[in-house]
C-alpha positions as CSV (number, residue, x, y, z in Angstrom):
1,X,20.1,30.0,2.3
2,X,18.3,29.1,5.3
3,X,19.7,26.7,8.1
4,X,19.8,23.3,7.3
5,X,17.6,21.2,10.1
6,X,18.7,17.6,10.3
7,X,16.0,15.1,12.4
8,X,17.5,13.8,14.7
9,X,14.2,11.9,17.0
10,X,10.7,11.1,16.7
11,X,9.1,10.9,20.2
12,X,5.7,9.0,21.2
13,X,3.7,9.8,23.8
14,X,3.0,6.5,26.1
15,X,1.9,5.7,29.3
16,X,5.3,2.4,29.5
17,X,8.2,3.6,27.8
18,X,10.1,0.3,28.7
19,X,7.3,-1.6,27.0
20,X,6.9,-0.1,23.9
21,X,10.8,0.4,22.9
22,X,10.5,-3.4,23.7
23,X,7.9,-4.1,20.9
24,X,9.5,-1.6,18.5
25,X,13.5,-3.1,19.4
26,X,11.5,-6.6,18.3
27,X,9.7,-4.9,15.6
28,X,12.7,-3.1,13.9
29,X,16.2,-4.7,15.5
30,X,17.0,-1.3,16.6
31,X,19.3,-1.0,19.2
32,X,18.2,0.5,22.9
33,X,19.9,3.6,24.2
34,X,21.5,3.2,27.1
35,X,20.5,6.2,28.9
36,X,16.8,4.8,28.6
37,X,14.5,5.0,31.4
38,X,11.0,4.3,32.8
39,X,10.4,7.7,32.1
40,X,11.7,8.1,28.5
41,X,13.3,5.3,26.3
42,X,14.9,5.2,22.9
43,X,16.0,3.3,20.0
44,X,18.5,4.5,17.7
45,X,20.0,3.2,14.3
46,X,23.0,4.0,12.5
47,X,22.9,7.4,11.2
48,X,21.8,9.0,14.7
49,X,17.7,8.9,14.2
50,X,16.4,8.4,17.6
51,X,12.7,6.6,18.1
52,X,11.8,8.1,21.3
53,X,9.2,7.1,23.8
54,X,7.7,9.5,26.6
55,X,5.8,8.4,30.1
56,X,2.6,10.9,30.1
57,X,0.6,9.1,33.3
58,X,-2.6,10.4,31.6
59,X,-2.5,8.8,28.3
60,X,-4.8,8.6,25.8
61,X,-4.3,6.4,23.1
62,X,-5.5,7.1,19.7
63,X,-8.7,6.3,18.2
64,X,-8.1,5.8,14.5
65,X,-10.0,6.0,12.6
66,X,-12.5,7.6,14.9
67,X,-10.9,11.4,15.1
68,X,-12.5,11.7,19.2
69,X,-9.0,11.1,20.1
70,X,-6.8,11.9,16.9
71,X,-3.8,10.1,15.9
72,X,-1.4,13.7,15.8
73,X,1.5,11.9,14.2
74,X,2.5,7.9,12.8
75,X,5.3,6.3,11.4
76,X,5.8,4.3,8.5
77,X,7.8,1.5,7.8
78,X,9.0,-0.2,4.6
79,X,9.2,-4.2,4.4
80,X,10.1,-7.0,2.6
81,X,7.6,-9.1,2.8
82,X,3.9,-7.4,4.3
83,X,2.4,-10.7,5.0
84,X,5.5,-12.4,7.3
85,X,5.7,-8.6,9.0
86,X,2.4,-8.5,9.9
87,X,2.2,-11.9,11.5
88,X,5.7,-10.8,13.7
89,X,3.3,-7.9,14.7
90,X,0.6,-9.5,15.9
91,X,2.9,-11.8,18.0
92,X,4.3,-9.0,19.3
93,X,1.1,-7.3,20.9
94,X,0.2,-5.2,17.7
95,X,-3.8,-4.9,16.5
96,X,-4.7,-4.7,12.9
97,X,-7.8,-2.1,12.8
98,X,-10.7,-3.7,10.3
99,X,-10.5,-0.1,9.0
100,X,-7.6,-0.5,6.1
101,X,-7.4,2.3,3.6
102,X,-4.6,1.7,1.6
103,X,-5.7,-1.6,-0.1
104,X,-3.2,-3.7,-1.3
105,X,-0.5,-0.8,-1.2
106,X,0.0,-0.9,2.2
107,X,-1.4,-1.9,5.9
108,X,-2.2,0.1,9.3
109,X,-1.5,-1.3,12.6
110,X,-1.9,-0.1,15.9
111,X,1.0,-0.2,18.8
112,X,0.4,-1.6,22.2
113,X,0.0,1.8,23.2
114,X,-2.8,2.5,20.7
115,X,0.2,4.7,18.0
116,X,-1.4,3.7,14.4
117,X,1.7,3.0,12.1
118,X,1.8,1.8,8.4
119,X,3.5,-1.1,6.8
120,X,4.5,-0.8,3.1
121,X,6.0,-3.0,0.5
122,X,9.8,-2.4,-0.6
C-alpha cells in the first residue's frame, strides 16, 4: 500500500498576507497562527489544516471567468445559510462576479485579492 498523504495547508498567493488572513479569520472564525507574518500568514482550525497566505510583490490576481489570468486553484466553503453569508462577504471586502455558474446550488465570490471561492448550501 502506498504512503498515506495527509493535507496539512492550502497556500494563496497574495500580494498582503496580513489582509487577507484578516478577511478569511472574519469569513470563517479561524484562528491566526502565531508565527504569521507580513510575508506569510495562516489560519488554522482544529484538526491541523492550515489556510496559508504568501506575499509574491508581483501579483496577479485572477481573472475568472476570463482564463487571461487563470484561477489555478479555489476553495469552497459550505454554509448555513447562502443568502446571510454572502451579505457578511460583501461587508468584508469580497465581489460577487455577475458570472454565476452554479445557479441555485451554489455561489462564486472573489477575495480581496482577486482568489475566486465558492459558497454552498449545508
Amino acid at each position: 500500500m502506498p504512503p498515506q498523504m495527509k493535507l496539512t495547508a492550502i497556500t494563496l498567493d497574495c500580494p498582503d498576507p496580513q489582509a487577507l488572513a484578516a478577511f478569511y479569520r472574519q469569513a470563517t472564525g479561524l484562528a491566526l497562527h502565531p508565527g504569521s507574518d507580513d510575508d506569510f500568514a495562516g489560519l488554522t482550525r482544529e484538526g491541523g489544516l492550515l489556510i496559508g497566505f504568501q506575499r509574491v510583490d508581483d501579483h496577479r490576481a485572477p481573472s475568472w471567468p476570463d482564463q487571461a489570468v487563470p484561477q489555478q486553484s479555489h476553495l469552497d466553503f459550505a454554509v448555513d445559510d447562502l443568502d446571510e453569508a454572502e451579505a457578511l462577504l460583501l461587508e468584508l471586502g469580497a465581489s460577487k462576479p455577475e458570472y454565476q455558474p452554479g445557479g441555485d446550488r451554489w455561489r462564486v465570490f472573489t477575495d480581496p485579492a482577486g482568489h475566486p471561492f465558492c459558497l454552498t448550501g449545508s
